Structures are given as structure tokens and as C-alpha cells.
GROMACS .gro file of N, CA and C in nm:
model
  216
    1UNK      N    1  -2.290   7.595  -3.892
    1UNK     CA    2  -2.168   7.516  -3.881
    1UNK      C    3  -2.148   7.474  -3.735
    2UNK      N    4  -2.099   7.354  -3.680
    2UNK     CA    5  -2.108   7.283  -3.588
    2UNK      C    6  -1.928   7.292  -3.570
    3UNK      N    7  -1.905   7.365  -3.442
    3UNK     CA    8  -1.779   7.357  -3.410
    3UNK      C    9  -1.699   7.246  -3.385
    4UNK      N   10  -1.564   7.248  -3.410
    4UNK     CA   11  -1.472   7.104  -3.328
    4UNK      C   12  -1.567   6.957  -3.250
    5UNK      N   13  -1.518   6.880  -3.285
    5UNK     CA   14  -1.569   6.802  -3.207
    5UNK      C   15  -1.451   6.714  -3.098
    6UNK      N   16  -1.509   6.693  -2.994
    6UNK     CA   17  -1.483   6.662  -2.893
    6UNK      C   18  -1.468   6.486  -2.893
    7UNK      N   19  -1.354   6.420  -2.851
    7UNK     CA   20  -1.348   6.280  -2.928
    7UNK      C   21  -1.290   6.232  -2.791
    8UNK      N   22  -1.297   6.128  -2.749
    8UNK     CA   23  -1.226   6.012  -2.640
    8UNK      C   24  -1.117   6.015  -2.643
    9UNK      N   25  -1.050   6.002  -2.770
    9UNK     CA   26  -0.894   5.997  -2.734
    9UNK      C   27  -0.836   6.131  -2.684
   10UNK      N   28  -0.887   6.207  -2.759
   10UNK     CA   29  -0.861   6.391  -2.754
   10UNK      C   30  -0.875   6.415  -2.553
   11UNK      N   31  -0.975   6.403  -2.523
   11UNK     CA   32  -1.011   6.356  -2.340
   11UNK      C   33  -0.912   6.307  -2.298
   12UNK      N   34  -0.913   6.153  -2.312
   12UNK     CA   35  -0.824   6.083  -2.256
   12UNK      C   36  -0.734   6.010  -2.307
   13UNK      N   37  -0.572   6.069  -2.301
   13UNK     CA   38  -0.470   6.066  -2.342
   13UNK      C   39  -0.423   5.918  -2.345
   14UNK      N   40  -0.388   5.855  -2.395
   14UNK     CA   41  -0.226   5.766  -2.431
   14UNK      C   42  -0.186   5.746  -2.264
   15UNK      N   43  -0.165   5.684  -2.162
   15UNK     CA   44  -0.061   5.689  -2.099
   15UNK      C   45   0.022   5.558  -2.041
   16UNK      N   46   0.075   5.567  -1.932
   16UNK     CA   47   0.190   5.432  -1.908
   16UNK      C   48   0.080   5.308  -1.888
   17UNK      N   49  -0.055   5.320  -1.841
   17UNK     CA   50  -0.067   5.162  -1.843
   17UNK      C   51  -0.100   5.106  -2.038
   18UNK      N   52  -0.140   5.231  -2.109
   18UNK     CA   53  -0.134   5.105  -2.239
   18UNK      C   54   0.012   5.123  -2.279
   19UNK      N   55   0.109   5.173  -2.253
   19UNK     CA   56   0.230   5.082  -2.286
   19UNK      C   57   0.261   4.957  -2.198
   20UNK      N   58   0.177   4.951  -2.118
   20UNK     CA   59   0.200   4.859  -2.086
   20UNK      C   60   0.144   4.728  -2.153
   21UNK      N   61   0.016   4.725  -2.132
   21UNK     CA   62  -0.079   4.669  -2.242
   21UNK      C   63  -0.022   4.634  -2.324
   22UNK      N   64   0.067   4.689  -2.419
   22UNK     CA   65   0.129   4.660  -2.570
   22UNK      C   66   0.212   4.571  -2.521
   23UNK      N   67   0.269   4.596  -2.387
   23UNK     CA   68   0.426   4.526  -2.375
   23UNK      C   69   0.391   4.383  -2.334
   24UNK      N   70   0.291   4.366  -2.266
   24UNK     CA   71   0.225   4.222  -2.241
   24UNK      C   72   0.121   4.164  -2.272
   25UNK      N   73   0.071   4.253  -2.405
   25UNK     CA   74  -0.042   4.145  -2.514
   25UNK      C   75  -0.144   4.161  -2.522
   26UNK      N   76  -0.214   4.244  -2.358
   26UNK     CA   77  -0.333   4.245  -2.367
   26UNK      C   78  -0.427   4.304  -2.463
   27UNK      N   79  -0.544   4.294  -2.503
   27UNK     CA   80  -0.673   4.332  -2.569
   27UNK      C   81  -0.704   4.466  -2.518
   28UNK      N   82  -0.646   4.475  -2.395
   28UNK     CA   83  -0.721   4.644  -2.376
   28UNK      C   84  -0.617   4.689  -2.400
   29UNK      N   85  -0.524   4.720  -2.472
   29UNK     CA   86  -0.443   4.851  -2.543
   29UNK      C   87  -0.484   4.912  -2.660
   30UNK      N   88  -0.412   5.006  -2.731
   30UNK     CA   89  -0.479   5.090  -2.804
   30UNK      C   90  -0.512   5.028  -2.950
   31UNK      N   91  -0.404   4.919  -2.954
   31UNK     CA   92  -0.383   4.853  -3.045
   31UNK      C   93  -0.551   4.779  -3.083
   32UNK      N   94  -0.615   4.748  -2.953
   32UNK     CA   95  -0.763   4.673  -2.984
   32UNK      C   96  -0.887   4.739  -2.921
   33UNK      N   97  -0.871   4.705  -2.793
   33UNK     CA   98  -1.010   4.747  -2.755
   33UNK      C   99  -1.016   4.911  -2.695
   34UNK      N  100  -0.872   4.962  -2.656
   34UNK     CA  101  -0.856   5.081  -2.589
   34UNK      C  102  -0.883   5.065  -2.441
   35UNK      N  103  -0.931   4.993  -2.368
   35UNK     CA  104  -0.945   4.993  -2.256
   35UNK      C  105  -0.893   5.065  -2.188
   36UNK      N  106  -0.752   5.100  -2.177
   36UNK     CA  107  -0.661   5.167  -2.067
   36UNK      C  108  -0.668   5.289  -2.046
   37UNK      N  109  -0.672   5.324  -2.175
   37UNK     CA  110  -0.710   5.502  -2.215
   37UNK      C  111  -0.815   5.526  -2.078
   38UNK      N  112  -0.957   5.439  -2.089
   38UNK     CA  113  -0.993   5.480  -1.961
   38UNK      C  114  -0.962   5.448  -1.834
   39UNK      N  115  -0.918   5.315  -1.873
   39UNK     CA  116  -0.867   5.288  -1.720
   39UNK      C  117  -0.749   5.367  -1.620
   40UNK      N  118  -0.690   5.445  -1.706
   40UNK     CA  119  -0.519   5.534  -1.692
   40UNK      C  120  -0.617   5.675  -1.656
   41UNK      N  121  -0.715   5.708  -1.692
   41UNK     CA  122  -0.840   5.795  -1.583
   41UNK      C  123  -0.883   5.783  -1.505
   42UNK      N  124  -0.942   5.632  -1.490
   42UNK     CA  125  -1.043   5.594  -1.374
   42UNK      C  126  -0.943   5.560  -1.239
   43UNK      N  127  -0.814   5.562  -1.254
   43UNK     CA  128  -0.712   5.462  -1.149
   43UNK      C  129  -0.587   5.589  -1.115
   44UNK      N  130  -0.575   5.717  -1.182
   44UNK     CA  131  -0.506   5.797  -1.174
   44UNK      C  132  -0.501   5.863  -1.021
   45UNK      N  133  -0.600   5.887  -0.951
   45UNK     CA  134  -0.606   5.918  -0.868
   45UNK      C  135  -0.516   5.844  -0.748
   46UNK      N  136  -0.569   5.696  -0.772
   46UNK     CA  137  -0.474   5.618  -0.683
   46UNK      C  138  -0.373   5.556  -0.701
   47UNK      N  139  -0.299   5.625  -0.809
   47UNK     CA  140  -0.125   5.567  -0.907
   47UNK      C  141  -0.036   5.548  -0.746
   48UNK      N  142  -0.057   5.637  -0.654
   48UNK     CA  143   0.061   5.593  -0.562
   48UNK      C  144   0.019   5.557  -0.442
   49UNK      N  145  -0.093   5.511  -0.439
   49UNK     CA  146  -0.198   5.434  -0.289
   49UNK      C  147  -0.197   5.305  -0.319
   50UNK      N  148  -0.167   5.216  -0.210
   50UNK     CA  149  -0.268   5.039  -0.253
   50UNK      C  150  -0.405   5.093  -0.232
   51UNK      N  151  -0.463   4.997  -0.358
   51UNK     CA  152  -0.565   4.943  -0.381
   51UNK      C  153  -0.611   4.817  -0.427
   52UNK      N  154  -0.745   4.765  -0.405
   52UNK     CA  155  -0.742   4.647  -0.461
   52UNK      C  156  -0.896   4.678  -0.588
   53UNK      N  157  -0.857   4.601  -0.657
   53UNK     CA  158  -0.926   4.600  -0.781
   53UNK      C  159  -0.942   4.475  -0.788
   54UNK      N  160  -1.090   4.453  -0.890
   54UNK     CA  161  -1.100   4.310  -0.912
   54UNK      C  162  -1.109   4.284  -1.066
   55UNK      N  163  -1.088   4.200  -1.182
   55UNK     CA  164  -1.107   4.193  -1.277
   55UNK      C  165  -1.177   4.095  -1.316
   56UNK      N  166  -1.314   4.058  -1.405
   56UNK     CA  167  -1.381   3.979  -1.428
   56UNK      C  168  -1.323   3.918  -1.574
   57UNK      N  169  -1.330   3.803  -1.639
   57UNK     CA  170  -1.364   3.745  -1.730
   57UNK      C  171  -1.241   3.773  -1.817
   58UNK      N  172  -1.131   3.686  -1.716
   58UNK     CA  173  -0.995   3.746  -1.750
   58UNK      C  174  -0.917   3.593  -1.882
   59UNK      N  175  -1.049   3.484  -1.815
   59UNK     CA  176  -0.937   3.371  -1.965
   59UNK      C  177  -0.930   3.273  -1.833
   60UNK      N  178  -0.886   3.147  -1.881
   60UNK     CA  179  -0.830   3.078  -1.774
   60UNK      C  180  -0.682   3.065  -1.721
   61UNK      N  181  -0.674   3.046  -1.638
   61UNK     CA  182  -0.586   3.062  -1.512
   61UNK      C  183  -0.437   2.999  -1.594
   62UNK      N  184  -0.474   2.881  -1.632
   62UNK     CA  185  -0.349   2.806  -1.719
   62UNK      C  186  -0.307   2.842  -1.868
   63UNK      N  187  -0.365   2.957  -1.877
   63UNK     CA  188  -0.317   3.001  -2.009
   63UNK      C  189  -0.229   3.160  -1.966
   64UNK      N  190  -0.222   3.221  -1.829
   64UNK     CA  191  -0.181   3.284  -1.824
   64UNK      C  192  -0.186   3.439  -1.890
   65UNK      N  193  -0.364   3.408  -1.833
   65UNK     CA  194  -0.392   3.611  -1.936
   65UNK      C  195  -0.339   3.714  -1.916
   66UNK      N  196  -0.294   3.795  -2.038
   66UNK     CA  197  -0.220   3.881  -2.065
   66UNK      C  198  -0.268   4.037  -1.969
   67UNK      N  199  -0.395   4.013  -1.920
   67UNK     CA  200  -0.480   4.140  -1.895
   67UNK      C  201  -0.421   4.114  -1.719
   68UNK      N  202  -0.416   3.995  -1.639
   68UNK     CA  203  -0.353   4.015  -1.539
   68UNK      C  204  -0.169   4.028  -1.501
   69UNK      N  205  -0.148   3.967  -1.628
   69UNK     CA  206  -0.038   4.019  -1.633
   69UNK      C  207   0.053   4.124  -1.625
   70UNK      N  208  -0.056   4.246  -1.720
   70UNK     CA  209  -0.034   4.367  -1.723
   70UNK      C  210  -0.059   4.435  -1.573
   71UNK      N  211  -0.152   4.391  -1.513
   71UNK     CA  212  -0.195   4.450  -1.365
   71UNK      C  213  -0.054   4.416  -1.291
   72UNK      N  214  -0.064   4.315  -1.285
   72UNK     CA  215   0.052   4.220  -1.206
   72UNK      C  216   0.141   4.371  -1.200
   0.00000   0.00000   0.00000
């Protein structure tokens, strides 16, 4: 018998950037792609430092993507 298994969400929790996500549309909330789940890991460290981040292949500029929005 093969004990518990160990799952992504179980790791890495739910936190404030995919409510955010939900609140402004984007594709990476939990609702679609999950993105944030890791990103609310990978960015935790620097929640209260500037940083700059870059995001690729965000939509065009005049449609106003939801994924910089959420950064915003």
C-alpha cells in the first residue's frame, strides 16, 4: 500500500494574489490555469520589498489584460 499522496494544491496554498486573479479576470487564478498558487510561492519572499518583474505574452496593450492588471 502506497501512503498519502502529496498534491500541488496540498503544497501550495490558496492565497491573496489569486483572489486577486478572480477579482480582475485573469487566467491564472484557480478558477483556470492556477498560476498564482505558484506564483504567491515564488514572490512571497519579496511581498514587502520593490521588485521588478517582467511578464511575457500578456494580450495586447488596447485590450487591457487582465494578468497586468492584477500585478498593477
Amino acid at each position: 500500500m502506497i501512503g498519502p499522496f502529496i498534491t500541488l494544491p496540498s503544497l501550495l496554498p490558496r492565497g491573496d494574489l489569486d483572489g486577486l486573479a478572480h477579482q480582475k479576470g485573469t487566467d491564472k487564478s484557480s478558477r483556470t490555469h492556477d498560476y498564482m498558487r505558484l506564483y504567491e510561492f515564488l514572490f512571497k519572499p519579496f511581498r514587502d520589498q520593490d521588485f521588478c518583474s517582467m511578464e511575457l505574452g500578456v494580450g495586447l496593450p488596447r485590450i487591457n489584460p487582465a494578468s497586468l492588471r492584477s500585478w498593477r
